[in-house]
Coordinates of C-alpha atoms in Angstrom, one line a residue:
M1 CA 0.0 0.0 0.0
R2 CA 1.4 3.4 -1.0
I3 CA 0.9 5.8 1.8
V4 CA 1.3 9.6 2.2
F5 CA 1.7 10.5 5.9
C6 CA 0.3 13.9 6.8
G7 CA 1.0 15.2 10.4
T8 CA 2.9 17.7 12.4
P9 CA 3.1 17.4 16.3
P10 CA 4.6 14.8 18.6
F11 CA 1.2 13.1 18.8
A12 CA 1.6 11.9 15.2
V13 CA 5.1 10.6 15.6
P14 CA 4.4 7.1 17.1
T15 CA 2.1 6.1 14.3
L16 CA 4.7 7.3 11.7
K17 CA 7.4 5.3 13.3
H18 CA 5.2 2.2 13.7
L19 CA 4.2 2.3 10.0
L20 CA 7.8 2.7 9.0
A21 CA 8.7 -0.5 11.0
Q22 CA 6.1 -2.6 9.1
G23 CA 7.0 -4.4 5.9
D24 CA 3.7 -4.1 4.1
F25 CA 3.5 -0.3 4.0
N26 CA 5.3 2.0 1.6
I27 CA 5.4 5.6 2.8
V28 CA 6.1 7.5 -0.4
G29 CA 6.0 11.0 1.1
V30 CA 5.3 13.1 4.2
I31 CA 3.3 16.3 4.4
S32 CA 3.9 18.5 7.4
Q33 CA 3.4 22.1 8.4
P34 CA 6.1 24.6 7.5
D35 CA 9.0 25.1 9.9
R36 CA 7.9 27.4 12.7
P37 CA 9.6 29.2 15.7
R38 CA 9.4 26.8 18.6
G39 CA 10.2 26.6 22.3
R40 CA 11.2 29.4 24.6
G41 CA 13.9 30.6 22.3
Q42 CA 11.5 30.7 19.4
I43 CA 14.1 29.1 17.1
V44 CA 12.8 28.2 13.7
S45 CA 12.8 24.4 13.6
P46 CA 11.1 21.5 11.8
S47 CA 8.0 19.8 13.2
P48 CA 8.5 16.5 15.1
V49 CA 7.0 14.6 12.2
K50 CA 9.4 16.2 9.7
A51 CA 12.3 15.4 11.9
V52 CA 11.4 11.7 12.0
A53 CA 10.7 11.7 8.2
L54 CA 14.1 13.2 7.3
A55 CA 15.9 10.7 9.6
A56 CA 14.1 7.9 7.7
G57 CA 15.1 9.4 4.3
L58 CA 11.5 10.3 3.4
P59 CA 10.7 13.2 1.1
V60 CA 8.9 16.0 3.0
H61 CA 6.5 18.6 1.5
Q62 CA 5.5 21.6 3.6
P63 CA 2.9 23.7 1.8
E64 CA 1.7 26.9 3.5
K65 CA -1.8 25.9 2.4
I66 CA -2.7 22.3 1.7
G67 CA -5.4 23.4 -0.7
S68 CA -3.1 25.2 -3.0
P69 CA -2.8 24.0 -6.7
E70 CA 0.8 23.2 -6.1
A71 CA 0.0 21.0 -3.1
Q72 CA -2.8 19.3 -5.0
E73 CA -0.4 18.6 -7.9
H74 CA 2.2 17.2 -5.6
L75 CA -0.3 14.8 -4.0
Q76 CA -1.5 13.6 -7.3
K77 CA 2.0 12.9 -8.5
L78 CA 2.6 10.7 -5.4
A79 CA -0.5 8.7 -6.3
P80 CA -1.1 7.3 -2.8
D81 CA -3.5 4.5 -2.1
C82 CA -4.2 6.2 1.2
V83 CA -3.3 9.3 3.1
V84 CA -2.8 8.8 6.9
I85 CA -3.6 12.1 8.6
I86 CA -3.0 12.8 12.3
A87 CA -3.1 16.3 13.9
Y88 CA -1.9 17.9 10.7
G89 CA -3.2 21.4 11.5
Q90 CA -5.1 22.4 8.4
I91 CA -8.6 21.6 7.0
I92 CA -8.4 19.4 4.0
P93 CA -10.4 20.7 1.0
A94 CA -13.1 18.4 -0.3
R95 CA -11.5 18.2 -3.7
L96 CA -8.5 16.5 -2.3
L97 CA -10.4 13.8 -0.4
H98 CA -10.9 11.5 -3.4
I99 CA -7.3 11.5 -4.7
P100 CA -6.3 8.4 -2.7
K101 CA -8.0 5.1 -3.4
Y102 CA -8.9 4.5 0.2
G103 CA -9.4 8.1 1.2
W104 CA -7.8 10.1 4.0
I105 CA -7.7 8.0 7.2
N106 CA -7.5 9.9 10.5
L107 CA -6.6 8.8 14.0
H108 CA -8.7 10.8 16.4
A109 CA -8.1 10.8 20.1
S110 CA -11.7 10.0 21.3
L111 CA -14.5 7.5 20.9
L112 CA -16.3 9.4 18.2
P113 CA -18.9 10.9 17.9
K114 CA -17.9 12.1 21.4
Y115 CA -15.4 14.9 21.6
R116 CA -15.2 16.0 18.0
G117 CA -12.8 18.9 17.5
A118 CA -9.3 20.0 18.2
A119 CA -8.9 19.2 21.9
P120 CA -10.6 15.9 22.7
I121 CA -8.0 14.7 25.3
Y122 CA -8.2 18.0 27.3
W123 CA -12.0 18.1 27.5
A124 CA -12.4 14.4 28.3
I125 CA -10.3 15.0 31.4
A126 CA -11.8 18.4 32.2
N127 CA -15.3 16.8 32.1
G128 CA -14.3 14.0 34.5
E129 CA -14.5 11.1 32.0
T130 CA -13.0 7.8 33.2
K131 CA -12.5 6.4 29.8
T132 CA -11.7 7.7 26.3
G133 CA -10.2 6.0 23.3
V134 CA -9.0 6.2 19.7
T135 CA -11.0 6.2 16.5
T136 CA -9.8 5.7 12.9
M137 CA -12.1 7.2 10.4
R138 CA -12.3 8.2 6.8
I139 CA -12.5 12.0 6.8
D140 CA -15.2 13.9 4.9
A141 CA -16.0 17.5 4.4
G142 CA -17.3 17.9 8.0
M143 CA -15.5 18.3 11.4
D144 CA -14.7 14.8 12.5
T145 CA -18.0 13.5 11.0
G146 CA -16.6 10.8 8.7
E147 CA -17.4 7.1 8.9
I148 CA -15.8 5.2 11.7
L149 CA -13.5 2.3 10.8
L150 CA -12.0 1.0 14.1
Q151 CA -12.2 2.1 17.8
R152 CA -10.3 1.1 20.9
E153 CA -11.3 2.1 24.4
I154 CA -8.6 3.6 26.8
P155 CA -9.1 4.2 30.5
I156 CA -8.2 7.5 32.1
G157 CA -6.4 7.4 35.4
P158 CA -7.9 9.3 38.2
R159 CA -4.9 11.6 38.5
E160 CA -3.7 11.5 34.9
T161 CA -2.9 14.7 33.2
A162 CA -3.6 15.6 29.6
T163 CA 0.1 15.4 28.7
E164 CA 0.4 11.9 30.2
L165 CA -2.8 10.7 28.5
S166 CA -1.8 12.2 25.2
I167 CA 1.4 10.1 25.2
R168 CA -0.5 6.9 26.0
I169 CA -3.2 7.5 23.4
A170 CA -0.6 8.3 20.7
E171 CA 1.2 5.0 21.4
A172 CA -2.0 3.0 21.6
G173 CA -3.3 4.4 18.3
S174 CA -0.3 3.2 16.3
P175 CA -1.3 -0.4 15.9
V176 CA -5.0 0.5 15.5
M177 CA -4.0 2.6 12.4
A178 CA -1.9 -0.3 11.0
E179 CA -4.8 -2.7 11.5
T180 CA -7.2 -0.2 9.8
L181 CA -4.9 0.1 6.8
R182 CA -4.6 -3.7 6.5
G183 CA -8.3 -4.1 6.7
L184 CA -8.9 -1.6 4.0
A185 CA -6.3 -3.2 1.7
A186 CA -7.8 -6.7 2.3
G187 CA -11.4 -5.4 1.7
T188 CA -12.4 -6.8 5.1
L189 CA -13.0 -3.5 6.9
K190 CA -16.2 -1.6 6.3
G191 CA -16.9 1.8 7.8
R192 CA -20.0 2.8 9.7
A193 CA -21.7 6.1 9.9
Q194 CA -21.6 8.1 13.1
D195 CA -24.7 8.9 15.1
H196 CA -24.6 12.6 14.8
G197 CA -27.2 13.0 17.5
E198 CA -24.7 11.7 20.1
A199 CA -21.9 14.1 19.1
T200 CA -20.1 16.3 21.6
Y201 CA -17.4 18.9 20.9
A202 CA -14.0 19.7 22.1
P203 CA -13.0 23.1 20.9
L204 CA -9.5 24.6 21.1
L205 CA -8.5 25.8 24.5
K206 CA -8.8 29.5 25.4
K207 CA -7.0 31.3 28.2
E208 CA -10.3 31.9 29.9
D209 CA -10.9 28.1 30.2
G210 CA -8.2 28.1 32.9
R211 CA -10.0 30.5 35.2
I212 CA -11.1 28.7 38.4
D213 CA -14.8 28.9 39.2
W214 CA -14.8 28.2 42.9
T215 CA -18.5 27.3 42.9
R216 CA -17.6 24.1 41.1
S217 CA -16.8 21.1 43.3
A218 CA -13.2 20.4 44.3
K219 CA -13.3 17.3 42.0
E220 CA -14.4 19.4 39.0
I221 CA -11.7 21.9 39.7
F222 CA -9.1 19.2 40.1
D223 CA -10.1 17.6 36.8
R224 CA -9.7 20.9 35.0
M225 CA -6.3 21.4 36.6
R226 CA -5.2 18.0 35.2
A227 CA -6.7 18.9 31.8
F228 CA -5.3 22.4 31.4
A229 CA -1.7 21.9 32.4
P230 CA 0.6 23.4 31.2
W231 CA -1.6 25.8 29.3
P232 CA -3.8 27.7 30.1
G233 CA -3.2 26.2 33.6
A234 CA -5.6 26.8 36.5
Y235 CA -5.6 30.4 37.8
T236 CA -7.5 32.7 40.0
N237 CA -6.7 36.0 41.6
F238 CA -5.6 37.0 45.1
R239 CA -5.5 40.6 46.3
G240 CA -5.8 41.9 42.8
Q241 CA -3.1 39.7 41.3
S242 CA -3.4 36.7 39.1
C243 CA -2.0 33.4 40.5
H244 CA -1.7 29.9 39.2
L245 CA -2.5 27.0 41.4
R246 CA -2.0 23.2 41.7
G247 CA -4.1 21.3 44.1
E248 CA -6.2 18.2 44.9
P249 CA -9.5 17.4 46.5
V250 CA -9.6 17.0 50.3
P251 CA -10.8 13.4 51.1
N252 CA -14.4 13.3 52.2
Q253 CA -13.4 11.8 55.6
I254 CA -11.5 15.0 56.6
H255 CA -13.9 17.4 58.2
I256 CA -13.4 21.1 57.6
K257 CA -15.6 24.1 58.2
T258 CA -18.7 23.6 56.1
E259 CA -20.2 27.1 55.9
A260 CA -17.4 29.0 54.3
A261 CA -18.2 30.9 51.0
S262 CA -16.7 29.4 47.8
G263 CA -13.1 30.5 47.4
T264 CA -12.5 31.1 51.1
L265 CA -8.9 30.2 52.2
F266 CA -8.0 28.7 55.6
L267 CA -5.2 26.7 57.2
E268 CA -6.1 23.3 58.4
K269 CA -3.3 21.3 60.1
N270 CA -0.6 23.3 58.3
E271 CA -2.3 22.8 54.9
L272 CA -3.9 25.5 52.8
C273 CA -7.4 24.6 51.8
V274 CA -10.1 26.4 49.7
A275 CA -13.8 26.0 50.1
C276 CA -15.4 24.9 46.8
G277 CA -19.0 24.2 45.6
G278 CA -21.1 21.5 47.1
A279 CA -19.4 21.7 50.5
T280 CA -16.2 20.3 49.1
F281 CA -12.6 21.5 49.7
L282 CA -9.4 21.7 47.6
R283 CA -6.0 21.3 49.2
V284 CA -3.6 23.8 47.5
L285 CA -0.2 22.3 46.7
T286 CA 1.6 25.1 45.0
V287 CA 1.0 28.8 44.2
K288 CA 2.6 30.9 41.6
M289 CA 1.8 34.6 41.9
E290 CA 2.1 36.7 38.7
G291 CA 5.7 37.6 38.1
R292 CA 7.1 35.4 40.9
K293 CA 8.4 31.9 41.3
Q294 CA 6.3 29.0 42.2
V295 CA 6.2 28.2 46.0
S296 CA 4.5 25.7 48.2
A297 CA 1.1 26.5 49.5
L298 CA 2.4 26.8 53.1
E299 CA 5.2 29.2 52.0
F300 CA 2.5 31.3 50.2
A301 CA 0.2 31.3 53.2
N302 CA 3.0 32.3 55.6
G303 CA 4.2 35.0 53.3
A304 CA 0.8 36.4 52.7
R305 CA -0.2 36.4 56.3
L306 CA -3.8 35.4 55.5
M307 CA -6.6 37.2 57.1
A308 CA -9.8 35.5 58.4
G309 CA -12.3 35.0 55.6
E310 CA -9.9 36.0 52.8
R311 CA -10.8 34.5 49.5
F312 CA -9.4 33.5 46.1
G313 CA -11.2 35.0 43.1
N314 CA -12.2 38.3 44.6
T315 CA -11.0 41.3 42.6

C-alpha cells in the first residue's frame, strides 16, 4: 500500500514510526506544516513529524496551504492508495479527499462521535471522564464527521494529566492505524456512519478556560487542573493579582468548616485549603503569583499572612 503520511506534532510521531517499521506499508511521502519558531527561544525548527521523516530518508512537502494548486499537484504525483492524517493542523479541501483510493484516514483521540474537534484529550479529562479511546475514520468535508473504521477504548487514570494521557493515546493508536490500513487493503473492513445526535465537541482551549470557578466542586476543579496543564493552567486572583494553582480534593473523611463561602482560604493542620462548591474542599499544593516563582502552599500562606475570611477569586 502506497501511503502519504500527513501530520505535524509529537502526537503523530508514534504512528509514523510504527508504519515505517512494518514491511507491508510503503510511505512515499510526508506532508507537514512549514517550519515554525518553537520553544522558549522561538528558534525556527522542523516539526516533530518532519524530523522523523528526514531521519528515515523520506521526502517531505511543507505547503503553506494544503489546498493550493501546487500542493494538489504534488499529492496527485505521489499517487497514494491512502493518506494517513494525524493532527496535521489544516482543514483538507473536499476536492483532495478523493485522490487516494482508500481516502484520508484519520486517527482521532476520542471515541467518536464524542469529543469531535481540536482538543478531545483535554476536554475528556476536564469533564471528569473515566475512559476515552482512539478512532480511525475516513474523513469527509465535516469536522470529524466521517465514517468510523476502528475504535479502541482507553481508561483515564484518576490523577492522569492531559500530557500523560496524550502520550498513552498516541502509542495505543499506532497499531490501530496499522490494523485499519490492512483491513482496507484486504477489503475486510467496512466503515459505519456516526450517530450525529450523540456528538459532543472539544474546541481549542482558550486562556479563559483556565480561570477557576470556585462554585464548582473540588473534584471538578481538580479535573480541570489536570486537563489544562501546562496551558492555560488553572488560575485565580488574590489581592488583585493573578496566580496559578496546583491542588487536589480533600478526602471526604477529613472534616473542615462547612459554611465557608466558595473561594475562602483557611489553614487546616498546616495545609492551605479552599472552600469549593457542594461543601467540598481543595487542598492547595503550589501557588505561583504573577511575576514570581512557584512556591509551596504553606510558603505562600506564611508570606501572605492570610486574614480570616480571605478569598481567592475576589478582585
